[in-house]
Amino acid sequence: MSEAAVQTKDVTPQVSGAPKPVDALQARLDALSLPKGGFTAGARADALARLREMGLPGPRDEYWRYTDPRPFNAPVPQPIPIEAREPDSPLFLDLPRLTLVFVDGAFDAAESDDLSLEGIEIDTLAQADTGADHWAKGLYGVLEASGQNPVKRPFAALNTAAAQDGVLIRVTAKPSRPVHIIHRRAREDADATWHHVIRVEEGAELTLLETGMAGARSNGVIEADLAKGARLHYIAAKRAGHQKLGNAHLFARVAAEAQLKSFALSVNGTLMRHEAFIDITGDDAVAHIAAAVLGDGNVGAFHHDDTVFVTHGAERCESRQVFKKVLKNGAEGVFQGKILVKPGAQKTDGYQISQALLLDERSQFLAKPELEIYADDVQCSHGSTTGALDETALFYLRSRGVPRDRAIVFLVLSFLADALEEIEDEVLRGQINDRLEAWLTRHGNQ
Amino acid sequence: MLKINNLHVKLEEEDKQILKGLSLEVPAGQVHAIMGPNGSGKSTLSYVLSGRDGYEVTEGEATMDGEDLLEMEPEERAAAGLFLAFQYPVEIPGVGNMTFLRTAVNAQRKARGQEEISSGEFLKAIRAKAAELQIDAEMLKRPVNVGFSGGEKKRNEILQMAMLEPRMCIMDETDSGLDVDAMRLVADGVNALRSPDRSFLVITHYQRLLNHIQPDVVHIMSNGRIVKTGGPDLALQVEDEGYGDLLAEAG
Ligand SMILES: Nc1ncnc2c1ncn2[C@@H]1O[C@H](COP(=O)(O)OP(=O)(O)OP(=O)(O)O)[C@@H](O)[C@H]1O
Ligand SMILES: [Mg+2]
């Protein structure tokens, strides 16, 4: 790939030149109560200024070409009834872990475990933000701000300005248990905004689990900073209500020899946009980011967008993106993924695969894989496939007496297996797999 | 057990006739072999009997114990006791051999109104049968057929057959790709399953397998039809002379 060609492509303005309706943004802001903030005050003010400058995205913005941002732009979400009872037992129930419960994005101390655990410091944002100083001051809104280049992420800036709560986690060793963030819903019309800051210090290691849904609409940001040799395993599993709107962002900075492994399972939701911005800054670092998505367009609309940007800024680093979507009944899946290799990032090993399994002809998958490479000694590959169920495999299973529906569950699990493989811990992987299997079995394949 | 009468089958998507009036009867307890040149329709016959999509039966019938096979879904045929050992067993990444086979065994039992087998019982049974076929216990934990050698895949088919205990076993070139010792194992596995109420239809190109699994009847298939039927000697004749004279003689 020639540099010239790449550069011309890249000067395309990412936020279109058309004037943004300022009042739309104002209306959006007015519907929120913006905290003034303690230690975050400066970051919040800066984020607001950034947001005013970039405005809300429009359907014609390049970065929003496949996903209509308007439901995210609306001042308030449509109310969604609260499900009487989750049909599933909570995930990871039988694992030793430290649980933090958030209700519509706000920390619920009474429902949560005690926050003390050796090797880790946990605060909640709302509480910590009553003070003027905190270790997270140098990170809150900072990784988000640096992730605004080269493409704008207005909802992340909005989040930094408006976040109600979240966790601030600083890991200094290897805590004996994972931390599990559980989201719950309480109000039918809640517009939840949560913001986590995770700092994993040199050589430290954390497994962070996140499950459940907040609000009728949610906007989440995670800023994760991995120091030299640090390890962060992030595993999210979310089954949304069918009308749910969600917008989530992961901003990660990965220093030398550090390892980030992120896996997200998403099931249902009307409109979901997951953005990841991974900045690999130190030599010999590793960043893996994977997702498994199940969408059913029958019950409501289903649209799920994964938009990923991985920057290699150091030598001998490895990145992997593995994205798999199973779509049926007119569900839509989007993947926009980019690997940027900066000058001097030699011996980069970059890999990206996005695949969709379409269970019918009405569903569709749109993928925009991109490589932009400014170093000469690198190995980067990307691939994208869209396919139907493998009829031969389906027949093989049925010929052994496995009923058709059950055989399809097997084939869907088989399709998703590469993404689940990215979960290093076997027990966690097994639980996610079992949950997936239960969902697939219960909801059939029509 | 298995009765096929004047079966005509064409491809659904194309105007191509593959089976052109095939008739065959395998009584209970017998082993029948089918030999025939490449492309004569042997695999197609096995697929049509086990219910694969993509074929259209234009004439004729196939029944198992008097029940119309062609009306049934593949899983119903399996539950009724039909089994096909595939010529090319399929790889299914991400699905464990053990999970798959236990699901299959229990689905069949459920369809027949029997109680499910416990995982302990299942484990015991599969370990014993795998050992007989010299299949490494480690392999059972791996995804279905993934990373198996050609011969291992074929042995895995026989393991599935042994676990599912079908009444009508169709084996499509299970011997090709097997080394001499593996062929012996497979033959022993099959012979162990022989019983008065179980029948076999063994598709093969080589006499060698039939040395180990003595057939009661040998059929020669050509161009979508059975053109000659005889005793075990017929296989020896094919081995010695090829199909030329046999087919010419059959017209
Ligand atoms: N799906 C298909 N599409 C096109 N042609 C087909 C299809 N299935 C079978 N055929 C054709 O039908 C004929 C019979 O094929 P089949 O696989 O049944 O032969 P066979 O006797 O099993 O051969 P072999 O000994 O090589 O395994 C061949 O000419 C084959 O090309
Ligand atoms: Mg064949």
XYZ file of C-alpha atoms and ligand atoms in Angstrom:
729
model
C 0.000 0.000 0.000
C 1.498 3.349 -0.958
C 1.693 6.117 1.556
C 0.434 8.730 -0.848
C -2.756 6.836 -1.493
C -3.352 6.381 2.167
C -2.743 10.014 2.987
C -5.175 11.320 0.414
C -7.788 9.086 1.901
C -7.033 10.346 5.339
C -7.398 14.057 4.728
C -11.105 13.577 4.139
C -12.736 15.568 6.898
C -14.319 13.119 9.288
C -16.929 15.510 10.535
C -18.762 16.875 7.556
C -18.565 20.561 6.699
C -22.293 21.089 6.907
C -23.167 23.333 9.855
C -24.327 21.341 12.834
C -27.619 22.335 14.324
C -26.312 23.929 17.475
C -29.688 23.874 19.121
C -29.824 20.087 18.761
C -26.675 19.850 20.847
C -27.987 22.436 23.282
C -31.225 20.508 23.634
C -29.224 17.323 24.249
C -27.137 19.063 26.931
C -30.123 20.716 28.539
C -31.763 17.347 29.070
C -28.774 16.222 31.125
C -27.652 17.614 34.415
C -23.973 18.275 33.922
C -22.009 17.787 37.132
C -19.559 20.563 37.826
C -17.060 18.045 39.101
C -14.284 18.212 41.663
C -11.015 16.748 40.373
C -12.721 16.244 36.986
C -13.928 19.867 36.681
C -11.209 20.864 34.239
C -11.603 17.698 32.172
C -15.356 18.125 32.030
C -15.072 21.750 30.885
C -12.522 20.775 28.232
C -14.743 17.943 27.019
C -17.696 20.267 26.743
C -15.629 22.695 24.691
C -14.490 19.805 22.423
C -18.043 18.677 22.021
C -19.300 22.153 21.139
C -16.601 22.390 18.525
C -17.319 19.033 16.880
C -21.069 19.026 17.373
C -23.284 15.977 17.288
C -22.737 13.575 14.401
C -25.060 13.599 11.432
C -26.123 10.681 9.280
C -23.830 11.901 6.539
C -20.655 11.902 8.606
C -18.141 9.430 7.232
C -17.707 7.726 10.596
C -21.468 7.322 10.922
C -22.113 6.166 7.403
C -23.540 2.782 8.383
C -25.176 3.712 11.659
C -27.779 6.385 12.146
C -26.676 8.570 15.086
C -30.003 10.347 15.479
C -31.400 8.152 18.281
C -28.237 9.015 20.225
C -28.700 12.696 19.398
C -32.264 12.859 20.687
C -32.474 14.820 23.958
C -34.162 11.974 25.827
C -34.612 8.277 25.146
C -37.938 6.550 24.622
C -38.946 4.905 27.891
C -38.529 1.139 27.967
C -40.464 -1.019 30.419
C -38.327 -2.658 33.067
C -38.257 -6.433 32.669
C -40.012 -7.948 35.643
C -37.301 -10.506 36.153
C -34.162 -11.392 34.279
C -34.806 -14.753 32.671
C -31.223 -15.816 33.340
C -29.460 -16.228 36.618
C -26.679 -13.636 36.921
C -23.436 -14.548 35.191
C -20.327 -15.459 37.175
C -22.527 -16.008 40.234
C -20.457 -18.858 41.595
C -17.063 -17.266 41.037
C -15.140 -15.508 43.770
C -15.196 -11.860 42.758
C -15.709 -8.345 44.044
C -19.022 -7.014 42.793
C -19.911 -3.392 42.183
C -23.539 -2.695 41.368
C -24.635 0.294 39.327
C -28.272 1.202 38.897
C -28.929 3.230 35.769
C -25.283 4.221 35.918
C -25.190 5.255 39.597
C -23.242 3.259 42.186
C -25.355 1.341 44.674
C -23.185 0.824 47.750
C -25.777 -1.241 49.602
C -25.918 -3.825 46.804
C -22.165 -3.891 46.281
C -19.331 -5.645 48.063
C -16.920 -3.891 50.343
C -14.456 -2.037 48.130
C -11.292 -3.123 49.865
C -9.179 -5.797 48.265
C -5.460 -6.276 48.456
C -3.511 -4.954 45.489
C -6.268 -2.721 44.238
C -7.748 0.673 45.077
C -11.374 1.202 44.169
C -13.283 4.456 44.329
C -16.486 5.496 42.748
C -16.484 8.525 40.505
C -19.354 10.447 42.094
C -17.837 10.055 45.523
C -14.234 10.775 44.530
C -15.327 13.737 42.463
C -16.345 15.636 45.565
C -12.613 16.184 46.129
C -10.199 18.293 44.140
C -7.483 15.686 43.834
C -7.320 12.090 42.834
C -4.849 9.762 41.112
C -7.336 9.540 38.215
C -7.008 13.257 37.525
C -4.290 12.687 34.961
C -6.429 10.139 33.099
C -10.076 11.169 33.348
C -11.003 12.597 29.956
C -7.362 12.474 28.912
C -7.357 9.169 27.037
C -10.752 10.090 25.612
C -9.352 13.415 24.367
C -6.392 11.729 22.699
C -8.810 9.282 21.067
C -10.532 12.157 19.273
C -7.877 12.057 16.595
C -8.073 11.395 13.705
C -11.786 10.721 13.988
C -14.235 12.517 16.224
C -16.190 10.675 18.875
C -18.687 13.262 20.095
C -20.555 10.912 22.412
C -17.354 10.107 24.254
C -16.727 13.822 24.815
C -20.341 14.167 25.900
C -19.758 11.320 28.336
C -16.677 12.932 29.890
C -18.620 16.158 30.361
C -21.758 14.530 31.725
C -20.766 11.271 33.465
C -22.734 10.725 36.665
C -20.714 7.933 38.119
C -18.377 5.056 37.427
C -15.445 3.291 39.036
C -11.885 4.429 39.436
C -9.661 1.401 39.776
C -5.960 1.447 40.406
C -4.266 -1.933 40.418
C -0.867 -2.268 42.028
C -0.520 -6.059 42.265
C -2.523 -9.117 41.301
C -5.742 -9.010 43.292
C -7.017 -12.420 44.324
C -10.427 -11.918 42.713
C -11.767 -10.310 39.561
C -13.809 -7.149 39.836
C -17.339 -7.516 38.497
C -19.364 -4.470 37.533
C -23.073 -5.227 37.362
C -25.460 -2.801 35.717
C -29.138 -2.732 36.526
C -32.098 -0.746 35.391
C -34.547 1.040 37.649
C -36.194 3.911 35.759
C -37.969 3.315 32.463
C -36.619 6.487 30.880
C -33.147 6.633 32.417
C -30.390 8.064 30.246
C -27.377 6.463 31.915
C -23.886 7.868 31.587
C -21.053 6.043 33.307
C -17.319 6.535 33.045
C -14.664 4.171 34.409
C -10.976 4.874 34.759
C -8.662 1.894 35.151
C -4.984 2.219 35.818
C -2.965 -0.999 35.934
C 0.451 -0.250 37.368
C 3.709 -1.810 36.280
C 3.538 -5.604 36.362
C 0.060 -5.602 37.932
C -2.883 -7.585 36.622
C -6.662 -7.260 36.695
C -9.623 -9.194 35.374
C -12.593 -6.890 34.991
C -16.044 -8.294 34.282
C -18.995 -6.179 33.267
C -22.536 -7.436 32.791
C -26.063 -6.103 32.645
C -27.637 -3.041 31.171
C -28.139 0.501 32.385
C -30.865 2.900 31.372
C -33.195 2.997 28.389
C -30.223 4.565 26.707
C -26.669 4.303 27.946
C -23.409 5.976 27.174
C -20.358 4.348 28.674
C -16.679 5.166 28.578
C -13.798 3.117 29.887
C -10.381 4.710 29.978
C -7.760 2.051 30.630
C -4.122 2.843 31.130
C -1.724 -0.104 31.185
C 1.745 0.597 32.523
C 4.783 -1.440 31.562
C 4.152 -5.169 31.758
C 0.612 -4.658 33.087
C -2.223 -6.993 32.170
C -5.887 -6.222 31.830
C -8.501 -8.795 30.912
C -11.817 -7.174 30.248
C -14.855 -9.346 29.668
C -18.249 -7.834 29.046
C -21.469 -9.771 28.527
C -24.612 -7.815 27.887
C -28.057 -8.882 26.928
C -30.061 -5.798 26.128
C -33.793 -5.329 26.067
C -35.065 -5.221 22.540
C -35.646 -1.480 22.424
C -32.444 -0.507 24.115
C -29.991 2.075 22.738
C -26.388 1.844 23.800
C -23.170 3.560 23.082
C -19.949 2.315 24.640
C -16.351 3.375 24.267
C -13.095 1.783 25.290
C -10.010 3.990 25.233
C -6.859 2.093 26.099
C -3.229 3.068 26.266
C -0.893 0.108 26.276
C 2.704 0.588 27.402
C 5.714 -1.656 26.756
C 5.220 -5.377 27.397
C 1.691 -4.767 28.605
C -1.203 -6.960 27.512
C -4.783 -5.929 26.956
C -7.361 -8.603 26.233
C -10.884 -7.438 25.710
C -13.923 -9.542 24.876
C -17.500 -8.364 24.589
C -20.631 -10.417 24.126
C -23.716 -8.479 23.071
C -27.167 -9.864 22.595
C -30.067 -7.817 21.216
C -30.669 -4.089 21.562
C -32.167 -1.824 18.905
C -29.102 0.251 18.288
C -25.665 -0.452 19.692
C -22.443 1.265 18.861
C -19.230 0.046 20.464
C -16.135 2.075 19.781
C -12.649 1.040 20.754
C -9.568 3.163 20.468
C -6.425 1.276 21.367
C -3.161 3.152 21.460
C -0.120 0.886 21.678
C 2.681 3.095 22.871
C 5.424 0.765 24.154
C 7.510 -1.995 22.559
C 6.512 -5.676 22.784
C 2.960 -4.913 23.867
C -0.096 -6.966 22.993
C -3.677 -5.830 22.437
C -6.478 -8.230 21.578
C -10.014 -7.069 21.146
C -12.837 -9.416 20.329
C -16.602 -9.443 20.199
C -19.437 -11.879 19.689
C -22.784 -10.407 18.762
C -26.211 -12.024 18.432
C -28.929 -9.976 16.817
C -32.562 -10.698 16.088
C -34.374 -8.135 13.955
C -37.760 -9.673 14.595
C -38.576 -8.413 18.018
C -37.610 -4.836 17.268
C -35.006 -3.430 14.962
C -31.487 -4.662 15.532
C -28.406 -2.733 14.562
C -24.986 -3.359 16.070
C -21.897 -1.416 15.128
C -18.345 -2.182 16.214
C -15.949 0.583 15.334
C -12.346 -0.103 16.204
C -9.150 1.865 15.799
C -5.837 0.318 16.776
C -2.691 2.429 16.633
C 0.736 0.832 16.648
C 3.277 3.362 17.834
C 6.066 1.037 18.988
C 8.106 -1.932 17.849
C 7.307 -5.658 17.935
C 3.756 -5.223 19.112
C 0.888 -7.520 18.355
C -2.738 -6.592 17.848
C -5.697 -8.827 17.074
C -9.252 -7.869 16.283
C -11.758 -10.720 16.117
C -15.369 -9.702 15.517
C -18.214 -12.132 14.896
C -21.878 -11.354 14.382
C -24.799 -13.721 14.090
C -27.718 -11.971 12.457
C -31.272 -13.016 11.727
C -34.659 -11.624 10.814
C -33.355 -8.498 9.138
C -30.728 -7.682 11.750
C -27.907 -5.397 10.683
C -24.292 -5.657 11.685
C -21.539 -3.143 11.065
C -17.819 -3.405 11.525
C -15.424 -0.541 10.923
C -11.938 -1.528 11.915
C -8.640 0.089 11.342
C -5.035 -0.714 12.050
C -2.727 2.289 11.904
C 0.978 1.553 11.971
C 2.978 4.673 12.683
C 6.424 5.360 11.215
C 9.034 3.368 13.111
C 6.588 0.779 14.486
C 8.652 -2.012 12.965
C 7.880 -5.720 13.355
C 4.255 -4.915 14.012
C 2.005 -7.950 13.844
C -1.501 -6.709 13.167
C -4.459 -8.977 12.512
C -8.087 -8.242 11.961
C -11.003 -10.481 11.080
C -14.676 -9.592 10.951
C -17.255 -12.201 10.079
C -20.989 -12.413 9.925
C -23.191 -15.456 9.943
C -26.480 -14.526 8.326
C -29.271 -16.880 9.324
C -31.563 -15.507 6.634
C -31.435 -13.393 3.521
C -32.962 -10.307 5.064
C -30.095 -9.697 7.467
C -27.015 -7.843 6.407
C -23.459 -7.116 7.401
C -21.423 -4.102 6.368
C -17.710 -4.150 6.948
C -15.088 -1.535 6.349
C -11.670 -2.925 7.197
C -8.739 -0.549 6.816
C -5.000 -0.727 7.084
C -2.813 2.343 7.121
C 0.855 1.528 7.325
C 3.855 3.835 7.551
C 6.520 1.312 8.494
C 8.107 -1.125 6.067
C 8.866 -4.167 8.181
C 5.417 -5.146 9.383
C 2.969 -7.979 9.025
C -0.629 -6.883 8.855
C -3.640 -8.704 7.559
C -7.335 -8.222 7.546
C -10.239 -10.246 6.311
C -13.981 -10.035 6.317
C -16.527 -12.666 5.396
C -20.275 -12.928 5.274
C -21.828 -16.344 5.015
C -24.832 -18.518 5.642
C -24.979 -21.703 7.697
C -22.836 -24.510 6.355
C -25.418 -26.923 4.952
C -23.006 -29.846 4.920
C -22.186 -29.423 8.587
C -25.874 -28.992 9.377
C -26.674 -32.252 7.596
C -23.808 -34.042 9.309
C -25.149 -33.091 12.739
C -28.746 -33.927 11.854
C -27.723 -37.270 10.378
C -26.545 -38.183 13.884
C -29.986 -37.444 15.262
C -29.354 -33.900 16.478
C -32.576 -31.958 15.778
C -32.261 -29.079 13.339
C -32.630 -26.280 15.922
C -30.064 -27.840 18.193
C -27.721 -28.384 15.256
C -27.978 -24.695 14.390
C -27.044 -23.822 17.973
C -23.941 -25.976 17.568
C -23.030 -24.248 14.319
C -23.555 -20.781 15.765
C -21.324 -21.665 18.719
C -18.830 -23.057 16.262
C -18.899 -19.792 14.315
C -18.344 -17.744 17.469
C -15.624 -20.008 18.854
C -12.685 -17.938 17.552
C -13.982 -14.861 19.350
C -14.534 -16.788 22.594
C -11.033 -18.212 22.291
C -9.833 -14.691 23.063
C -11.026 -15.165 26.645
C -7.927 -16.553 28.250
C -9.463 -17.876 31.445
C -11.051 -21.260 30.761
C -13.624 -20.998 33.502
C -14.831 -17.600 32.316
C -14.844 -18.786 28.722
C -16.869 -21.839 29.717
C -19.440 -19.716 31.516
C -19.830 -17.344 28.591
C -20.160 -20.309 26.255
C -22.804 -21.940 28.457
C -24.750 -18.720 28.681
C -24.624 -18.269 24.923
C -25.795 -21.823 24.462
C -28.680 -21.275 26.853
C -29.753 -18.104 25.044
C -29.515 -19.710 21.651
C -31.405 -22.773 22.770
C -34.156 -20.783 24.415
C -34.706 -18.352 21.596
C -34.654 -20.894 18.799
C -33.560 -20.020 15.333
C -36.650 -18.911 13.493
C -34.846 -54.017 6.892
C -33.987 -51.671 4.017
C -35.969 -51.798 0.783
C -35.257 -49.580 -2.178
C -37.465 -49.898 -5.186
C -36.956 -48.295 -8.605
C -35.430 -45.156 -7.074
C -34.973 -42.213 -9.435
C -33.163 -39.165 -8.099
C -32.127 -35.946 -9.760
C -30.350 -32.885 -8.475
C -32.740 -30.232 -7.250
C -30.819 -27.357 -8.788
C -29.858 -28.965 -12.059
C -31.510 -31.155 -14.602
C -29.190 -34.008 -13.807
C -30.463 -37.514 -13.148
C -28.126 -39.481 -10.871
C -30.069 -42.517 -9.684
C -31.950 -44.135 -12.512
C -34.184 -46.859 -11.180
C -32.152 -48.369 -8.369
C -33.561 -51.372 -6.520
C -31.992 -53.098 -3.557
C -33.046 -55.026 -0.491
C -31.009 -55.626 2.646
C -32.677 -58.091 5.031
C -32.129 -57.850 8.777
C -28.811 -59.227 9.986
C -27.120 -59.135 6.590
C -24.110 -57.292 5.269
C -24.351 -56.051 1.695
C -21.526 -54.441 -0.202
C -21.865 -51.965 -3.058
C -19.003 -51.571 -5.483
C -18.973 -49.465 -8.600
C -16.955 -47.033 -10.659
C -16.386 -43.448 -9.547
C -19.379 -41.270 -10.188
C -21.856 -44.120 -10.434
C -23.979 -42.590 -7.659
C -22.998 -44.541 -4.533
C -22.566 -41.511 -2.269
C -25.693 -39.948 -3.733
C -27.629 -43.062 -2.735
C -26.278 -42.839 0.815
C -27.180 -39.140 1.048
C -30.676 -39.639 -0.310
C -31.291 -42.449 2.157
C -30.130 -40.326 5.077
C -32.019 -37.221 3.999
C -29.583 -34.655 2.693
C -31.092 -31.611 0.940
C -30.478 -30.880 -2.692
C -31.908 -34.043 -4.253
C -35.300 -34.683 -5.721
C -36.810 -38.143 -5.778
C -38.760 -38.307 -9.022
C -39.833 -41.931 -8.820
C -39.595 -44.984 -6.611
C -39.473 -45.537 -2.862
C -37.192 -46.389 0.018
C -38.439 -47.886 3.261
C -36.910 -49.075 6.495
C -38.966 -51.732 8.246
C -41.852 -50.695 6.051
C -41.622 -47.036 7.035
C -41.221 -44.487 4.258
C -37.717 -43.095 4.774
C -38.019 -40.381 2.181
C -40.750 -38.551 4.091
C -38.645 -38.231 7.235
C -36.254 -35.483 8.401
C -32.622 -36.586 8.700
C -32.800 -36.593 12.512
C -35.944 -38.735 12.385
C -34.204 -41.264 10.181
C -31.336 -41.330 12.654
C -33.705 -41.868 15.570
C -35.368 -44.649 13.581
C -31.990 -46.354 13.465
C -30.316 -45.267 10.232
C -26.671 -44.258 10.286
C -24.337 -43.037 7.566
C -20.584 -43.128 8.022
C -19.571 -40.285 5.707
C -17.089 -40.633 2.870
C -15.799 -37.208 3.940
C -16.516 -36.623 7.649
C -17.170 -32.958 8.415
C -15.044 -30.754 10.690
C -16.939 -28.615 13.183
C -14.587 -26.221 14.972
C -15.603 -25.083 18.420
C -17.914 -28.036 19.121
C -16.406 -30.772 21.283
C -16.606 -34.354 20.049
C -17.932 -35.504 23.365
C -20.627 -32.827 23.675
C -21.750 -33.451 20.129
C -21.977 -37.195 20.503
C -23.725 -37.073 23.860
C -26.258 -34.611 22.435
C -26.817 -36.963 19.504
C -27.220 -40.052 21.682
C -29.655 -38.296 23.991
C -31.620 -36.663 21.181
C -32.139 -40.082 19.635
C -33.121 -41.614 22.950
C -35.551 -38.798 23.584
C -37.090 -39.219 20.127
C -37.597 -42.895 20.899
C -39.132 -42.125 24.275
C -36.175 -43.514 26.211
C -34.522 -41.939 29.183
C -31.408 -39.796 28.674
C -28.087 -41.380 29.452
C -26.196 -39.775 32.339
C -22.865 -38.133 31.649
C -21.112 -40.691 33.838
C -22.563 -43.610 31.930
C -21.880 -41.942 28.628
C -18.288 -41.239 29.561
C -17.720 -44.831 30.569
C -19.217 -46.169 27.359
C -17.349 -43.813 25.050
C -14.018 -44.436 26.775
C -14.406 -48.178 26.367
C -15.413 -47.935 22.726
C -12.711 -45.401 21.910
C -10.135 -47.715 23.433
C -11.308 -50.589 21.235
C -10.862 -48.420 18.172
C -7.564 -47.129 19.558
C -8.848 -43.558 19.571
C -6.902 -41.443 22.033
C -9.049 -40.090 24.867
C -7.472 -36.672 24.216
C -9.008 -36.684 20.743
C -12.473 -36.982 22.211
C -12.025 -33.641 23.909
C -11.082 -31.896 20.689
C -13.606 -30.272 18.369
C -15.430 -32.640 16.014
C -12.932 -33.969 13.463
C -10.779 -30.830 13.658
C -7.123 -31.649 13.276
C -7.898 -35.369 12.851
C -5.974 -37.240 10.194
C -7.954 -38.851 7.387
C -7.817 -42.232 9.092
C -8.702 -40.776 12.486
C -11.799 -39.195 11.003
C -12.921 -42.551 9.626
C -12.360 -44.256 12.954
C -14.315 -41.470 14.608
C -17.242 -42.295 12.307
C -17.168 -45.874 13.527
C -16.975 -44.676 17.120
C -20.122 -42.624 16.536
C -21.767 -45.647 14.985
C -20.827 -47.797 17.944
C -22.226 -45.245 20.399
C -25.453 -44.626 18.490
C -26.146 -48.335 17.947
C -28.111 -47.936 14.727
C -29.964 -50.820 13.117
C -29.149 -49.917 9.534
C -25.548 -48.849 9.018
C -24.434 -47.368 5.731
C -20.691 -46.982 5.372
C -19.458 -44.875 2.482
C -15.852 -45.771 1.675
C -14.918 -45.998 5.319
C -11.888 -48.019 4.241
C -10.310 -45.431 1.968
C -7.512 -43.575 3.672
C -7.055 -46.262 6.339
C -3.764 -48.010 6.871
C -3.761 -51.795 7.144
C -3.957 -51.845 10.939
C -6.670 -49.188 11.087
C -8.704 -51.167 8.584
C -8.463 -54.170 10.850
C -9.676 -52.041 13.800
C -12.583 -50.660 11.826
C -13.519 -54.143 10.605
C -13.342 -55.501 14.154
C -15.544 -52.614 15.258
C -18.086 -53.436 12.598
C -17.971 -57.172 13.245
C -18.540 -56.541 16.933
C -21.745 -54.742 15.990
C -23.032 -57.485 13.723
C -26.214 -58.979 15.039
C -29.391 -60.599 13.725
C -31.317 -57.342 13.906
C -28.665 -55.025 12.497
C -27.806 -54.648 8.811
C -24.935 -53.059 6.939
C -24.588 -51.511 3.527
C -20.885 -51.171 2.876
C -19.776 -49.003 -0.043
C -16.217 -49.761 -1.043
C -13.788 -49.834 -3.933
C -11.615 -52.563 -2.520
C -11.946 -56.231 -1.815
C -9.617 -55.900 1.162
C -12.218 -54.555 3.589
C -14.512 -57.380 2.545
C -11.862 -59.894 3.608
C -12.385 -58.619 7.114
C -16.103 -57.921 6.929
C -17.580 -60.910 5.121
C -20.527 -59.650 3.044
C -23.579 -61.803 2.425
C -24.273 -60.090 -0.874
C -22.271 -57.901 -3.268
C -23.919 -55.423 -5.639
C -22.302 -53.743 -8.583
C -23.574 -50.246 -9.243
C -23.130 -48.384 -12.477
C -24.705 -45.270 -13.867
C -27.297 -44.936 -11.128
C -28.451 -48.530 -11.029
C -27.565 -51.925 -9.545
C -26.408 -53.866 -12.576
C -25.310 -57.101 -10.974
C -25.825 -58.825 -7.653
C -23.934 -61.831 -6.391
C -22.079 -63.457 -3.544
C -18.707 -62.489 -2.033
C -16.991 -63.866 -5.155
C -18.236 -60.920 -7.141
C -15.945 -58.632 -5.166
C -12.990 -60.879 -5.934
C -13.884 -60.765 -9.592
C -13.935 -56.943 -9.547
C -10.585 -56.910 -7.786
C -9.053 -59.195 -10.423
C -10.672 -57.974 -13.591
C -11.962 -54.468 -12.975
C -15.423 -53.394 -14.071
C -14.952 -53.638 -17.868
C -16.293 -57.125 -18.552
C -18.855 -57.025 -15.763
C -20.462 -53.874 -17.049
C -20.309 -54.990 -20.682
C -21.976 -58.228 -19.715
C -24.666 -56.316 -17.781
C -25.221 -54.182 -20.873
N -24.438 -31.679 -5.843
C -24.008 -32.146 -7.046
N -23.816 -31.277 -8.066
C -23.390 -31.721 -9.264
N -23.134 -33.002 -9.539
C -23.300 -33.906 -8.562
C -23.735 -33.524 -7.259
N -23.823 -34.634 -6.497
C -23.443 -35.649 -7.282
N -23.131 -35.217 -8.523
C -22.695 -36.048 -9.637
O -23.413 -37.265 -9.596
C -22.581 -38.345 -9.925
C -22.551 -39.369 -8.820
O -21.813 -38.860 -7.724
P -21.519 -39.693 -6.412
O -20.733 -38.844 -5.514
O -22.790 -40.233 -5.905
O -20.615 -40.868 -7.000
P -19.879 -42.051 -6.248
O -20.355 -43.297 -6.867
O -20.008 -41.918 -4.792
O -18.365 -41.802 -6.683
P -16.973 -42.075 -5.903
O -16.690 -43.527 -6.074
O -15.993 -41.255 -6.639
O -17.148 -41.664 -4.483
C -21.222 -37.765 -10.271
O -21.154 -37.587 -11.652
C -21.234 -36.450 -9.542
O -20.421 -35.510 -10.197
Mg -18.675 -41.550 -3.210
